[in-house]
XYZ file of C-alpha atoms in Angstrom:
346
model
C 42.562 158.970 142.902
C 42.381 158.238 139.341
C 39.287 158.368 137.242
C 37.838 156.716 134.516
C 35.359 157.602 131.683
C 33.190 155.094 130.689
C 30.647 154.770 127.284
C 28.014 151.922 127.815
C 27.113 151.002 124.069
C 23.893 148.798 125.089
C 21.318 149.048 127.340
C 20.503 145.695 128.110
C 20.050 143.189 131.284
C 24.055 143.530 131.094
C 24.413 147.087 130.422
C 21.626 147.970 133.832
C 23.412 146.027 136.093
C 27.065 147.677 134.797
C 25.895 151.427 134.841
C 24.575 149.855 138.882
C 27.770 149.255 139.370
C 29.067 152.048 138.008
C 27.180 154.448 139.739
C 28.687 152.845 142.782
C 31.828 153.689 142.472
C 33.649 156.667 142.727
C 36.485 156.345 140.285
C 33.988 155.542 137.504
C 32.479 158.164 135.715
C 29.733 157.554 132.652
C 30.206 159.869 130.052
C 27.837 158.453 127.134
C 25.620 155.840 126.390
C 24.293 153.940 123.101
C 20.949 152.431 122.447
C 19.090 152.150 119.542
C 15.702 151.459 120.988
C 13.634 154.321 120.565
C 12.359 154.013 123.657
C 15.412 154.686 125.447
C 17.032 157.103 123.056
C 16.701 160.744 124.164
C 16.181 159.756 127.970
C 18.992 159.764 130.887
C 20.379 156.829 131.199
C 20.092 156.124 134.469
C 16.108 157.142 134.691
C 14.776 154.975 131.545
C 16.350 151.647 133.518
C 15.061 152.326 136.722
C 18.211 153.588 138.338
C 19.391 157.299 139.596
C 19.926 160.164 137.274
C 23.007 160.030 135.540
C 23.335 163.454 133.792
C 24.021 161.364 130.254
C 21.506 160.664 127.792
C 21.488 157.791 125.950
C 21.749 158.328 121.953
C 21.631 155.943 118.705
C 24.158 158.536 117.149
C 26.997 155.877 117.500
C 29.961 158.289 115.748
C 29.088 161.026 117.983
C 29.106 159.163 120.830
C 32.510 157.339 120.275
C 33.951 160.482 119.533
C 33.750 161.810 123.122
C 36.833 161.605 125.437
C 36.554 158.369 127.146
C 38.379 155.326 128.667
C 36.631 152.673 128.021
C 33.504 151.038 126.360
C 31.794 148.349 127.765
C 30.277 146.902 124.585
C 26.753 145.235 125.584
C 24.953 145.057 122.215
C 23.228 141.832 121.887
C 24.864 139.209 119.814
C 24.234 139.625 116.079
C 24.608 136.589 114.403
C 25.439 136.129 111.068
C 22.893 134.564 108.556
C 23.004 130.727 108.912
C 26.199 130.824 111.276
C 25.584 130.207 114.644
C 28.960 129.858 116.055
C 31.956 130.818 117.264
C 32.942 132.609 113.862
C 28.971 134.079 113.573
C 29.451 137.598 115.332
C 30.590 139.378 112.502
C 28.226 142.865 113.620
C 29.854 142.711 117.256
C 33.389 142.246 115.936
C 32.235 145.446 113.655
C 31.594 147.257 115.869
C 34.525 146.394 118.255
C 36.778 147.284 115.715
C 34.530 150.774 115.267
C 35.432 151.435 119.435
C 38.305 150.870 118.843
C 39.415 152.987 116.071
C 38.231 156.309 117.906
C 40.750 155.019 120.271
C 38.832 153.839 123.390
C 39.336 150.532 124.916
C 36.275 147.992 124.731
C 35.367 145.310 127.360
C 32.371 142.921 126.250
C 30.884 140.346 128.315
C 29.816 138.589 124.207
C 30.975 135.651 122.873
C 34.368 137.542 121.306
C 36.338 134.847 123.502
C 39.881 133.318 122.576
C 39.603 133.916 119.320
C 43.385 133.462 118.681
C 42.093 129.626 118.833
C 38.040 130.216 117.939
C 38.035 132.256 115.546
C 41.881 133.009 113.883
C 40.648 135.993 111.746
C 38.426 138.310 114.622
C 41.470 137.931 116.274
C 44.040 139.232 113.545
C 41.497 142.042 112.683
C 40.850 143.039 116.564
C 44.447 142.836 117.730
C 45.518 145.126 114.319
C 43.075 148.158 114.762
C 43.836 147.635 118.879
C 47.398 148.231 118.313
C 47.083 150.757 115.299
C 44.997 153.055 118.232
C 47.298 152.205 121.406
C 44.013 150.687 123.368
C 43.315 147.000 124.510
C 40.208 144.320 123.982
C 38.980 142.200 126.447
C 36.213 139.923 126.741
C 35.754 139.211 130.640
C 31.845 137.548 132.215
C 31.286 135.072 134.247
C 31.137 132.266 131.456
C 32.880 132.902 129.358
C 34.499 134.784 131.515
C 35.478 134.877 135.446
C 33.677 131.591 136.528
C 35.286 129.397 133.915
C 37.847 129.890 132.199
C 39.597 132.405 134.873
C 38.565 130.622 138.449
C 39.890 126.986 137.090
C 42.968 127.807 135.527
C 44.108 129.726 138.494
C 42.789 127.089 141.091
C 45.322 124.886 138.888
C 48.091 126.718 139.582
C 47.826 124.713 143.323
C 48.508 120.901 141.391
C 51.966 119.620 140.828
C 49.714 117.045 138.577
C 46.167 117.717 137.251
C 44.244 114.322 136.163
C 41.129 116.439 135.119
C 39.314 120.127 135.780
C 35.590 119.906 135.561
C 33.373 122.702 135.957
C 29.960 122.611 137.340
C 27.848 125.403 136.540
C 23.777 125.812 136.671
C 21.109 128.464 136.382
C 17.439 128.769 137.254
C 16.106 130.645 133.932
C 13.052 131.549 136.467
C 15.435 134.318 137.238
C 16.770 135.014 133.852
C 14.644 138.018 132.698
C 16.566 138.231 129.468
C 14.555 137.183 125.823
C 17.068 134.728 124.999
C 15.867 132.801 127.852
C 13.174 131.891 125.966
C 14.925 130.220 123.328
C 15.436 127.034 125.670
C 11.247 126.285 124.903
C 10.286 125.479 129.140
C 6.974 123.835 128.767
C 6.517 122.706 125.127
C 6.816 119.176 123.775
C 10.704 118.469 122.545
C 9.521 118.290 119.118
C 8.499 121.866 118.618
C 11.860 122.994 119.897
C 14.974 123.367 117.308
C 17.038 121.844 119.841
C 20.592 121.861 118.302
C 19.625 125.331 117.350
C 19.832 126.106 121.450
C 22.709 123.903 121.775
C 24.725 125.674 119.197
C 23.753 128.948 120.658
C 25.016 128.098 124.111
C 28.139 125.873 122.699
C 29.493 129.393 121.324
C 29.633 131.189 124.788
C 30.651 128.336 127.211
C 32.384 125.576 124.987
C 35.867 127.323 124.335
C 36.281 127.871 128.173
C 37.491 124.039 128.236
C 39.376 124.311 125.494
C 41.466 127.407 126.789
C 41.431 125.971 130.576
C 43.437 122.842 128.897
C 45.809 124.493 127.108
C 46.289 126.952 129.526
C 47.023 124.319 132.600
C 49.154 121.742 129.727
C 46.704 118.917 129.932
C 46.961 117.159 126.085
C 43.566 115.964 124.651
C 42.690 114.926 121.093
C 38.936 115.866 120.761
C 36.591 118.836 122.029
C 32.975 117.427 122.441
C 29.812 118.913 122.886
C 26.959 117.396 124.116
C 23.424 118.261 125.246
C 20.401 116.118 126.832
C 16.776 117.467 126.814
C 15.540 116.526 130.478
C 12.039 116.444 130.680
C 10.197 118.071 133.934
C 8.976 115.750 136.316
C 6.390 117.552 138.227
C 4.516 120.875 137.257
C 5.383 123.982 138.233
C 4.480 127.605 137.242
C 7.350 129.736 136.090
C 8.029 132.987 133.764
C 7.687 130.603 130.755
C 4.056 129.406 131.772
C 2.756 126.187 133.503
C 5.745 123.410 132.658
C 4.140 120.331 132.927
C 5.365 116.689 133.647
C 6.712 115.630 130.311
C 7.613 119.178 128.473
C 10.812 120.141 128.472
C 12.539 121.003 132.047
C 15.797 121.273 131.529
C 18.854 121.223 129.373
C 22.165 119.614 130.020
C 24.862 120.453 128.270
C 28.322 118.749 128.513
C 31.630 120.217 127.277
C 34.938 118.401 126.939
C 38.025 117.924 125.797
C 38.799 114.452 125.902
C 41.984 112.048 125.617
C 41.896 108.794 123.941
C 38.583 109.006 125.329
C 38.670 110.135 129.100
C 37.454 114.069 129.768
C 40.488 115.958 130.403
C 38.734 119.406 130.830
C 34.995 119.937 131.166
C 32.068 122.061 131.734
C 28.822 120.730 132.691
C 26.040 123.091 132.877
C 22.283 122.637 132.965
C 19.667 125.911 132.509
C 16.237 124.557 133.699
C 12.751 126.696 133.673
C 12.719 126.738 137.282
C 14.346 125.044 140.483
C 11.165 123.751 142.059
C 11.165 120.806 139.416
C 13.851 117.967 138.688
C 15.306 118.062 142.565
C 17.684 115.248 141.358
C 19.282 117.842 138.846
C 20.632 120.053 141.346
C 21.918 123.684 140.303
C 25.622 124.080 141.866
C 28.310 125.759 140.810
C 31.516 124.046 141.678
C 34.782 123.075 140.329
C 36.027 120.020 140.604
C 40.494 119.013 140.155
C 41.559 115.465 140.353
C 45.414 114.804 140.844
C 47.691 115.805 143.415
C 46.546 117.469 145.412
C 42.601 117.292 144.849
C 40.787 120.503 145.003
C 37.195 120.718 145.167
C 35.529 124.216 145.351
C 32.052 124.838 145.891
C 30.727 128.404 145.649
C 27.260 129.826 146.855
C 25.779 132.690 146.089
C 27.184 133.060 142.764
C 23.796 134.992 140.984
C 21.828 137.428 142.775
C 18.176 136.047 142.482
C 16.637 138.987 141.942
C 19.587 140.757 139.807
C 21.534 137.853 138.267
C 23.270 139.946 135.736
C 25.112 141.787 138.465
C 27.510 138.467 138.329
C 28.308 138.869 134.843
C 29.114 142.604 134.298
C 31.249 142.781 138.190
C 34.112 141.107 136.447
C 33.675 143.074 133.472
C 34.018 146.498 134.855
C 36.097 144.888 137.909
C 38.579 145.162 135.080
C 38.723 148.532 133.616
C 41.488 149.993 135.580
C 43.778 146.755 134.127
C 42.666 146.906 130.788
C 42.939 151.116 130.235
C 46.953 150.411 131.707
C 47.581 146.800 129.818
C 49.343 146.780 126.354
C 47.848 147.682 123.202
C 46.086 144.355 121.056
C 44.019 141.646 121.832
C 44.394 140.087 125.341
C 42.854 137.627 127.240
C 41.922 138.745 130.622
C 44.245 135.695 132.000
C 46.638 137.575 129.705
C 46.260 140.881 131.691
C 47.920 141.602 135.044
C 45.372 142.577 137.540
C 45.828 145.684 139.208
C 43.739 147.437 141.463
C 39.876 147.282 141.499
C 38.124 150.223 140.481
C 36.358 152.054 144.016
């Protein structure tokens, strides 16, 4: 049975639920890990998140680290935007250090917003697909959005039309459960006015917004504009979450529509909503579900997407789900829609 060595650069909500994972399975070995919170550095991996001894201790000494024999890195850093460039061409310090991975000759998988950038963002593509094939090793960006849920799950449900209309996808999230900081940023509870609010719409625009752009193009469906829109929903009742007492008129909720559109009419779409918990705004239900008009017309509901208690799970599975296909795919850049899947790691 063939084995792979993995590095985990990033100890995050995303990087605990991976090495879980990990640990799980028995062709998946973790050979190094890179953190530069002090707290963590110096302490097994496994231990200082709560989870079994690994053997490897995590270290902030990032050339020494990328210098061991390895597979694979699964690159969970948080997003490091670039001064006054929130966008899809404002990760800069991930691409960096993508293209660092990469040079010692290890293939990287992210779950960050590194996503279609032959179409986002022209030049981290050129960059990552010229040190990827200078090395012989592969990048891929694979979550759950971007990622697995949309744009993967849609464009392959398409493959069942002879004619596709429209491919929405319905997507929601009860923040109640998101222990990550960047939950916070949405501002549950406080008056819309002390809340930068295309600030947070940016933010979330540069992780799910390409996803319709890629699901069109991918599928053949022509459109003319990609909109973004977003809707502060205010709560309705009060409820006590994570983020504090939200009371009837602070800010519940936020619904945020992306399309691309001909002469007017959504084509493609994503419709999500976040809101501070699901005990308020019952007419704002959370569902994930995807939605094809046109012959024939396929509507696919799915429960049980998040793990309440370990919703991060959901985004690194498809992540490491992919190793084994991205250590055998060809050198560059590639899309995970780009990569033939293989076997799943055990």
């Amino acid at each position: 049975m063939e084995k792979y060595k993995v590095i985990i650069w990033g100890l995050g909500m995303v990087g605990k639920s991976a090495l879980k994972i990990i640990n799980e399975r028995k062709q998946l070995e973790l050979v190094g890990a890179i953190d530069i919170d002090p707290k963590k550095v110096g302490q097994d991996a496994g231990l200082v998140l709560g989870l079994e001894q690994t053997g490897v201790i995590v270290s902030d000494d990032i050339e020494a680290v990328l210098s061991m024999e390895a597979d694979v890195v699964m690159y969970y850093c948080p997003t490091k935007w670039d001064e006054g460039n929130i966008s899809r061409t404002g990760v800069t310090g991930n691409v960096d250090d993508i293209c660092l991975a990469l040079a010692h000759k290890k293939n990287v998988l992210t779950t960050l917003p590194v996503f279609y950038s032959k179409v986002n963002a022209p030049a981290y593509y050129e960059r990552i697909d010229r040190i990827a094939k200078e090395n012989g090793v592969t990048f891929t960006q694979q979550g759950i959005y971007p990622g697995l849920y949309t744009p993967y799950l849609p464009t392959v449900l398409g493959m069942l039309n002879r004619e596709i209309d429209s491919v929405i996808v319905h997507g929601g999230e009860n923040d109640d459960h998101n222990k990550a900081p960047w939950a916070f940023i949405f501002g549950f509870g406080k008056e819309p006015g002390n809340v930068n609010i295309d600030a947070v719409a940016n933010i979330v625009y540069t992780y799910y917004a390409p996803t319709v752009v890629e699901i069109a193009e991918r599928l053949g469906l022509e459109y003319d504009e990609f909109v973004c829109e977003s809707e502060v929903i205010l709560a309705d009742v009060e409820a006590n979450t994570q983020f504090g007492v939200i009371k009837p008129g602070t800010i519940g909720a936020h619904m945020l529509l992306m399309s691309c559109k001909k002469n007017g009419k959504e084509v493609t779409g994503f419709h999500f909503i976040h809101k501070a918990t699901d005990e308020i705004l019952k007419d704002y239900p959370i569902e994930q579900r995807i939605e094809i008009k046109g012959r024939p017309n396929v509507n696919v509901k799915i429960d049980g997407l998040f793990d309440s208690e370990e919703p991060f799970l959901t985004s690194a599975s498809p992540n490491i789900n992919l190793i084994a296909s991205v250590v055998k795919a060809e050198p560059g850049y590639k899309d995970a829609l780009d990569i033939p899947l293989g076997y799943l790691p055990r």
